[in-house]
Coordinates of C-alpha atoms in Angstrom, one line a residue:
M21 CA 0.0 0.0 0.0
R22 CA 1.2 3.5 -0.8
G23 CA -1.5 5.4 1.0
N24 CA 1.0 6.9 3.3
F25 CA 3.7 7.4 0.7
Q26 CA 5.0 11.0 0.6
I27 CA 6.4 12.7 -2.5
S28 CA 10.2 13.0 -2.5
R29 CA 11.6 16.2 -4.0
I30 CA 13.1 14.1 -6.8
E31 CA 9.6 13.0 -7.9
F32 CA 7.9 16.4 -7.8
L33 CA 8.8 19.6 -9.6
I34 CA 6.8 22.7 -8.8
T35 CA 6.4 25.4 -11.6
K36 CA 4.8 28.7 -12.1
K37 CA 2.0 26.9 -14.1
W38 CA 1.2 24.8 -11.0
G39 CA 0.8 27.9 -8.9
K40 CA -1.5 29.5 -11.5
R41 CA -3.7 26.4 -11.6
G42 CA -4.1 26.5 -7.8
G43 CA -3.2 22.9 -7.3
G44 CA -5.4 21.6 -10.0
G45 CA -2.6 20.3 -12.2
G46 CA -1.7 21.2 -15.7
E47 CA 0.2 20.1 -18.8
G48 CA 2.9 17.6 -18.1
C49 CA 1.3 16.6 -14.8
C50 CA 1.5 12.8 -14.8
P51 CA 0.8 10.9 -11.6
L52 CA 1.7 7.2 -11.4
N53 CA -0.3 4.5 -9.7
K54 CA 1.5 1.5 -8.3
D55 CA -1.8 0.0 -7.2
N56 CA -5.3 1.4 -7.6
N57 CA -6.5 0.7 -4.1
E58 CA -6.7 4.4 -3.2
P59 CA -7.0 7.5 -5.4
G60 CA -4.0 9.1 -3.9
D61 CA -1.6 6.2 -4.3
S62 CA 0.6 7.7 -6.9
T63 CA 4.0 9.2 -7.6
L64 CA 4.1 12.5 -9.6
I65 CA 6.6 13.7 -12.1
Y66 CA 5.8 17.3 -13.1
R67 CA 7.3 18.6 -16.4
P68 CA 7.7 22.3 -16.8
E69 CA 6.2 24.2 -19.7
P70 CA 8.0 23.6 -23.0
G71 CA 10.9 26.1 -23.4
R72 CA 10.9 27.2 -19.8
K73 CA 14.3 28.1 -18.5
R74 CA 15.5 27.7 -14.9
L75 CA 15.3 30.9 -13.1
G76 CA 17.8 32.2 -10.7
G77 CA 17.6 34.4 -7.6
S78 CA 14.7 34.6 -5.3
E79 CA 12.3 33.0 -7.8
C80 CA 14.4 29.8 -7.9
T81 CA 14.6 29.8 -4.1
A82 CA 10.8 30.1 -4.0
E83 CA 10.4 27.1 -6.2
R84 CA 12.7 25.1 -4.0
E85 CA 10.7 26.1 -0.9
G86 CA 7.6 25.1 -2.7
R87 CA 9.0 21.7 -3.5
K88 CA 9.9 21.2 0.1
A89 CA 6.4 22.1 1.2
M90 CA 4.7 19.8 -1.4
A91 CA 7.1 16.9 -0.5
N92 CA 5.4 16.8 2.9
K93 CA 1.9 16.3 1.5
L94 CA 0.2 13.2 0.3
I95 CA -0.9 12.9 -3.4
S96 CA -4.5 12.3 -2.2
E97 CA -4.5 15.8 -0.6
M98 CA -3.5 17.7 -3.7
G99 CA -6.4 16.8 -6.0
L100 CA -4.1 15.9 -8.8
P101 CA -5.4 14.1 -11.9
R102 CA -4.8 10.4 -12.3
S103 CA -3.1 9.5 -15.6
I104 CA -0.1 7.6 -16.9
A105 CA 3.3 9.4 -16.3
N106 CA 5.8 9.6 -19.2
D107 CA 7.6 12.8 -18.6
A108 CA 10.4 11.3 -16.5
L109 CA 10.9 8.5 -19.0
S110 CA 11.0 10.7 -22.1
L111 CA 13.7 13.1 -20.8
T112 CA 17.4 12.3 -20.7
E113 CA 19.2 11.8 -17.4
F114 CA 21.0 15.1 -17.8
E115 CA 17.7 17.0 -18.5
L116 CA 16.3 15.6 -15.3
M117 CA 19.5 16.6 -13.4
E118 CA 19.1 20.1 -14.7
L119 CA 15.3 20.3 -14.0
L120 CA 15.4 18.7 -10.5
D121 CA 18.8 20.0 -9.4
V122 CA 20.0 16.6 -8.2
N123 CA 23.0 14.4 -9.0
L124 CA 23.1 11.6 -11.5
K125 CA 22.8 8.8 -8.9
E126 CA 19.5 10.2 -7.5
V127 CA 18.1 10.6 -11.0
I128 CA 18.9 7.0 -11.9
S129 CA 17.3 5.8 -8.7
A130 CA 14.2 7.9 -9.3
V131 CA 13.8 6.8 -13.0
A132 CA 14.2 3.2 -12.0
H133 CA 11.5 3.6 -9.3
I134 CA 9.1 5.3 -11.8
S135 CA 9.8 2.6 -14.4
E136 CA 8.9 -0.1 -12.0
I137 CA 5.6 1.5 -11.2
A138 CA 4.7 2.5 -14.8
C139 CA 5.6 -0.6 -16.7
P140 CA 3.1 -3.5 -16.4
P141 CA 4.5 -6.7 -15.1
Y142 CA 5.0 -9.6 -17.4
Q143 CA 2.7 -12.6 -17.4
T144 CA 3.5 -16.2 -18.2
A145 CA 1.3 -18.3 -20.5
L146 CA 0.3 -20.4 -17.5
S147 CA -0.9 -17.5 -15.5
L148 CA -3.0 -16.2 -18.5
L149 CA -4.5 -19.7 -18.9
E150 CA -5.4 -19.9 -15.2
Q151 CA -7.0 -16.4 -15.4
R152 CA -9.1 -17.5 -18.5
I153 CA -10.2 -20.7 -16.8
Q154 CA -11.1 -18.8 -13.6
V155 CA -13.2 -16.3 -15.7
E156 CA -15.0 -19.2 -17.4
Y157 CA -15.9 -20.8 -14.1
L158 CA -17.1 -17.5 -12.6
A159 CA -19.2 -16.7 -15.7
G160 CA -21.5 -19.6 -14.9
H161 CA -22.3 -23.0 -16.6
L162 CA -25.0 -25.5 -17.0
P163 CA -23.5 -28.9 -16.1
T164 CA -24.3 -31.6 -18.7
R165 CA -23.6 -34.4 -16.1
L166 CA -21.2 -35.8 -18.7
E167 CA -18.1 -35.7 -16.7
G168 CA -15.4 -35.6 -19.4
L169 CA -17.3 -33.0 -21.4
D170 CA -17.9 -30.8 -18.4
A171 CA -14.2 -30.9 -17.5
A172 CA -13.3 -29.9 -21.1
L173 CA -15.7 -27.0 -21.0
C174 CA -14.7 -25.8 -17.5
G175 CA -18.1 -26.7 -16.0
G176 CA -20.5 -27.3 -18.8
I177 CA -22.6 -25.3 -21.3
P178 CA -21.4 -21.6 -20.7
F179 CA -23.8 -18.8 -19.9
G180 CA -24.1 -15.7 -22.1
V181 CA -22.9 -17.3 -25.4
L182 CA -24.2 -19.6 -28.1
T183 CA -23.5 -23.3 -28.0
E184 CA -24.2 -25.2 -31.2
L185 CA -24.9 -29.0 -31.5
V186 CA -24.3 -29.9 -35.2
G187 CA -24.7 -33.3 -36.9
P188 CA -26.8 -35.4 -39.2
A189 CA -30.4 -36.4 -38.4
G190 CA -30.9 -39.1 -35.8
I191 CA -27.5 -38.7 -34.1
G192 CA -28.8 -37.5 -30.8
K193 CA -29.0 -33.7 -30.8
T194 CA -32.6 -33.6 -29.6
Q195 CA -31.8 -36.2 -26.9
F196 CA -29.1 -33.9 -25.7
C197 CA -31.4 -30.9 -25.6
L198 CA -34.1 -32.8 -23.6
K199 CA -31.5 -33.8 -21.0
L200 CA -30.2 -30.2 -20.8
S201 CA -33.8 -28.9 -20.4
L202 CA -34.3 -31.3 -17.4
L203 CA -31.0 -30.1 -15.8
A204 CA -32.0 -26.5 -16.1
S205 CA -35.4 -27.0 -14.5
L206 CA -34.1 -29.4 -11.8
P207 CA -34.2 -28.0 -8.2
S208 CA -30.9 -26.4 -7.0
S209 CA -30.6 -28.9 -4.2
Y210 CA -30.2 -31.6 -6.9
G211 CA -27.7 -29.7 -8.9
G212 CA -30.1 -28.0 -11.3
L213 CA -30.7 -24.3 -12.1
N214 CA -34.2 -24.4 -10.6
G215 CA -35.7 -22.3 -13.5
R216 CA -37.9 -22.5 -16.6
V217 CA -36.8 -23.4 -20.1
I218 CA -38.0 -22.0 -23.4
Y219 CA -37.8 -24.7 -26.0
I220 CA -38.3 -23.6 -29.6
D221 CA -39.2 -26.8 -31.4
V222 CA -39.0 -26.0 -35.1
E223 CA -39.2 -29.6 -36.4
S224 CA -41.8 -30.9 -33.8
K225 CA -39.3 -33.4 -32.4
F226 CA -39.9 -32.5 -28.7
S227 CA -41.5 -35.4 -26.8
S228 CA -42.9 -34.9 -23.3
R229 CA -43.0 -38.7 -22.8
R230 CA -39.4 -39.1 -23.8
M231 CA -38.3 -36.2 -21.5
I232 CA -40.1 -37.7 -18.5
E233 CA -38.5 -41.1 -19.3
I234 CA -35.1 -39.5 -19.2
G235 CA -36.0 -37.7 -16.0
V236 CA -37.3 -40.9 -14.2
N237 CA -34.2 -42.9 -15.2
S238 CA -31.7 -40.1 -14.5
F239 CA -33.1 -38.6 -11.4
P240 CA -35.4 -41.2 -9.8
E241 CA -35.1 -39.5 -6.4
V242 CA -36.7 -36.4 -7.8
F243 CA -39.3 -37.7 -10.3
Y244 CA -40.7 -40.3 -7.9
M245 CA -41.7 -37.5 -5.5
E246 CA -45.5 -36.8 -5.6
G247 CA -46.4 -34.1 -8.1
M248 CA -42.8 -33.6 -9.2
V249 CA -43.4 -34.9 -12.8
Q250 CA -46.1 -32.3 -13.3
E251 CA -44.1 -29.6 -11.8
M252 CA -41.0 -30.3 -13.9
A253 CA -43.0 -30.7 -17.1
G254 CA -44.7 -27.4 -16.3
R255 CA -41.4 -25.5 -16.2
I256 CA -40.6 -26.2 -19.8
L257 CA -42.3 -23.8 -22.2
V258 CA -42.5 -25.2 -25.8
L259 CA -43.0 -23.0 -28.9
R260 CA -43.5 -24.4 -32.4
P261 CA -43.2 -21.7 -35.1
A262 CA -44.5 -22.9 -38.4
S263 CA -42.7 -20.3 -40.5
L264 CA -39.8 -17.9 -40.4
S265 CA -42.1 -15.0 -39.7
E266 CA -43.6 -16.8 -36.7
F267 CA -40.1 -17.6 -35.5
T268 CA -39.1 -14.0 -35.7
E269 CA -42.1 -13.0 -33.7
S270 CA -41.3 -15.6 -31.1
L271 CA -37.8 -14.3 -30.7
Q272 CA -39.1 -10.7 -30.1
Q273 CA -41.5 -11.9 -27.4
I274 CA -39.2 -14.2 -25.4
K275 CA -36.8 -11.4 -24.5
V276 CA -39.3 -10.1 -21.9
S277 CA -40.4 -13.6 -21.0
I278 CA -36.9 -14.6 -20.0
L279 CA -36.8 -12.0 -17.2
Q280 CA -40.5 -12.4 -16.1
N281 CA -40.5 -16.2 -16.0
Q282 CA -37.0 -16.9 -14.5
V283 CA -35.9 -18.7 -17.6
K284 CA -32.5 -20.4 -17.2
L285 CA -32.1 -22.0 -20.6
L286 CA -33.1 -21.3 -24.2
V287 CA -33.1 -24.1 -26.7
V288 CA -33.7 -23.7 -30.4
D289 CA -34.0 -27.1 -31.9
G290 CA -33.8 -27.4 -35.7
M291 CA -33.8 -23.8 -36.8
S292 CA -31.8 -24.7 -40.0
A293 CA -34.8 -26.7 -41.3
L294 CA -37.0 -23.6 -41.0
V295 CA -34.7 -21.4 -42.9
T296 CA -33.8 -23.9 -45.6
G297 CA -37.4 -24.5 -46.3
E298 CA -38.0 -20.8 -47.2
F299 CA -34.8 -19.7 -48.9
E300 CA -32.7 -21.1 -51.7
Q301 CA -29.1 -22.0 -51.0
G302 CA -26.6 -19.2 -51.6
P303 CA -25.9 -15.7 -50.5
S304 CA -29.6 -14.6 -50.8
R305 CA -30.5 -17.2 -48.2
Q306 CA -28.0 -15.8 -45.7
H307 CA -29.1 -12.2 -45.7
P308 CA -32.6 -12.5 -44.2
F309 CA -31.2 -14.8 -41.5
A310 CA -28.5 -12.5 -40.4
W311 CA -30.9 -10.6 -38.1
H312 CA -31.8 -13.8 -36.3
I313 CA -28.2 -14.7 -35.7
S314 CA -27.4 -11.2 -34.3
F315 CA -30.6 -11.1 -32.2
I316 CA -30.1 -14.6 -30.6
K317 CA -26.4 -13.7 -29.8
S318 CA -27.4 -10.4 -28.2
L319 CA -30.2 -12.2 -26.3
A320 CA -27.7 -14.6 -24.8
E321 CA -25.4 -11.8 -23.7
F322 CA -28.3 -9.7 -22.3
S323 CA -29.9 -12.6 -20.3
R324 CA -26.7 -14.3 -19.2
I325 CA -28.2 -17.7 -19.7
P326 CA -27.0 -20.7 -21.8
V327 CA -28.4 -20.8 -25.3
V328 CA -28.2 -24.1 -27.1
M329 CA -29.1 -24.4 -30.8
T330 CA -29.1 -27.5 -33.0
N331 CA -27.9 -27.4 -36.6
Q332 CA -28.4 -29.9 -39.4
V333 CA -26.1 -30.7 -42.3
R334 CA -26.7 -30.3 -46.1
S335 CA -24.9 -31.1 -49.3
R336 CA -21.9 -29.0 -50.1
S337 CA -21.9 -27.2 -53.4
S338 CA -18.7 -27.4 -55.5
D339 CA -17.6 -23.8 -54.8
E340 CA -18.0 -24.0 -51.0
A341 CA -14.9 -24.2 -48.7
S342 CA -14.5 -27.4 -46.6
R343 CA -13.5 -25.7 -43.4
Y344 CA -16.6 -27.0 -41.6
S345 CA -17.1 -30.0 -43.8
F346 CA -18.7 -33.3 -43.0
Q347 CA -18.3 -36.7 -44.7
V348 CA -21.0 -39.3 -45.1
Q349 CA -19.6 -42.8 -44.8
S350 CA -21.6 -46.0 -45.2
K351 CA -20.3 -49.5 -44.4
G352 CA -17.7 -50.5 -47.0
D353 CA -17.3 -47.0 -48.5
N354 CA -13.9 -45.6 -49.0
I355 CA -13.3 -42.1 -47.7
E356 CA -11.1 -41.1 -50.5
E357 CA -13.6 -42.2 -53.1
I358 CA -16.4 -40.2 -51.3
T359 CA -14.2 -37.2 -51.3
R360 CA -13.6 -37.3 -55.0
S361 CA -17.3 -37.8 -55.8
D362 CA -18.1 -34.6 -53.8
S363 CA -20.4 -36.3 -51.2
H364 CA -19.4 -33.9 -48.5
L365 CA -21.9 -32.3 -46.2
V366 CA -21.6 -28.9 -44.4
A367 CA -23.4 -27.2 -41.5
A368 CA -26.7 -26.0 -42.9
L369 CA -26.4 -22.4 -41.6
G370 CA -23.1 -21.7 -43.2
I371 CA -19.9 -19.8 -42.3
H372 CA -21.8 -16.7 -41.0
W373 CA -23.4 -18.9 -38.3
A374 CA -20.2 -20.7 -37.5
H375 CA -18.5 -17.5 -36.6
A376 CA -21.4 -16.5 -34.3
V377 CA -21.3 -19.5 -32.1
T378 CA -18.8 -19.7 -29.2
V379 CA -18.9 -23.4 -28.6
R380 CA -19.5 -26.0 -31.3
L381 CA -20.1 -29.6 -30.4
V382 CA -20.1 -31.9 -33.4
L383 CA -22.0 -35.3 -33.1
E384 CA -20.8 -38.1 -35.4
A385 CA -21.1 -41.8 -36.0
R386 CA -18.2 -44.0 -37.2
S387 CA -16.8 -47.5 -36.7
G388 CA -20.0 -48.5 -34.9
H389 CA -19.7 -45.7 -32.3
R390 CA -21.1 -42.2 -31.8
F391 CA -18.8 -39.4 -30.7
I392 CA -19.3 -35.9 -29.3
K393 CA -16.5 -33.7 -30.5
V394 CA -15.5 -30.3 -29.0
A395 CA -14.8 -28.7 -32.4
K396 CA -14.8 -25.1 -31.3
S397 CA -14.2 -23.7 -27.8
P398 CA -12.1 -20.7 -26.5
I399 CA -10.8 -22.8 -23.6
S400 CA -10.8 -26.5 -24.6
P401 CA -8.6 -28.3 -27.1
P402 CA -10.3 -30.4 -29.8
L403 CA -11.5 -33.6 -28.0
A404 CA -13.8 -36.4 -28.9
F405 CA -15.9 -38.5 -26.4
P406 CA -17.6 -41.7 -27.4
F407 CA -21.3 -41.7 -26.3
D408 CA -24.5 -43.7 -26.5
V409 CA -28.2 -42.8 -26.2
T410 CA -29.9 -44.8 -23.4
S411 CA -33.2 -44.7 -21.5
S412 CA -31.6 -42.0 -19.3
G413 CA -30.5 -39.9 -22.3
I414 CA -26.9 -39.4 -23.5
I415 CA -24.1 -41.0 -21.6
L416 CA -20.4 -41.0 -22.2
L417 CA -18.7 -44.4 -22.6
N418 CA -15.3 -42.9 -21.7
N419 CA -14.5 -39.6 -19.8
D420 CA -11.0 -39.5 -21.3
G421 CA -11.3 -37.3 -24.4
I422 CA -9.5 -38.4 -27.6
E423 CA -7.3 -35.6 -28.9
M424 CA -7.8 -34.5 -32.5
A425 CA -5.8 -32.6 -35.0
G426 CA -6.1 -31.3 -38.6
P427 CA -9.2 -32.4 -40.7
Q428 CA -10.5 -34.6 -37.8
I429 CA -11.7 -31.5 -35.9
N430 CA -14.3 -30.3 -38.4
T431 CA -14.9 -33.5 -40.3
I432 CA -17.7 -35.9 -39.3
H433 CA -18.5 -39.4 -40.4
H434 CA -22.1 -40.6 -40.5
Q435 CA -22.2 -44.4 -40.7
G436 CA -25.5 -45.4 -42.1
S437 CA -28.6 -44.1 -40.4
S438 CA -28.2 -43.6 -36.6

């Protein structure tokens, strides 16, 4: 703490301009803050007006007396502005000796002290990583109860950003959304968020019966309580827009509903099918959907809740890049032959959408197994986790993620129909 630090005469130069300002500071007045705990914790270097010569006689003596008087006061008592000091570091040692009327040793000591305060400390890559992880944890997450995936994402589905589930039909995206909806509505005492869920069901895949089945098998201690099934089901609000215009109206209305109804999760399941049905593929299809992407992203930031959206795949045109490509593989097919015949698939909502999401989880099926891949995350390396869909929803078969590199990250294999 520098709250009781007093200005040494080396670190403060009084001038005529200071006197005219009545202690309010002026050009060249640059206090330094070692730490920002108190407004007055600073060291001041005061540079005189450009071109000002040192004065002799009584005036110089008056300045020296003024410096001595100011040296006995705290910075906090002077009402000086808080800004970054650079005067002492921009002058040569001999200029400082002339201005401050001190010897070289004292100038070197003062400049070293000022440099230590002014220059930010270095940080290691490890410390930056630890800070980022801490911020992610404090921001809030919805645990998926999939241990390996939660560990990779620093706690689960993050609040305030968009999380995308992308993959072919039948792979398990809706199953994942149903489980997340239960977790968000679960009482806090059982590890849930104890809130409501807005579930926008574009393709009419939401099943109350399946959701209750997942709940009974995953949380029997909760769902076997009298009246709990009805209470949990009543916390999930389902919307089924039949057109893009209805979907637009729904988005505009739920912004207020999120605050009024204590909503803790927003799910948009199958939005890509809604858009694909009304617009042709190509640039013209992207333009009317840009508003929805921007609005949903701002909605996530405004409400600070997790937003999960599912995305289908579609055929890739010959001129599209393969950055977020998917490969369809049936039993006995050769990947190289599929590649040459241009049988690739891509995420249906395109590159514009891919840049809007913060976390992308890709679901794939290959070699007789299903995998959840962390394809995009600001804090997790690319990892793949084998999973299965059971009566209790999605479960991981192994919590140790498989590291990925290169094309594996954004490429998905869909073996037959899953």
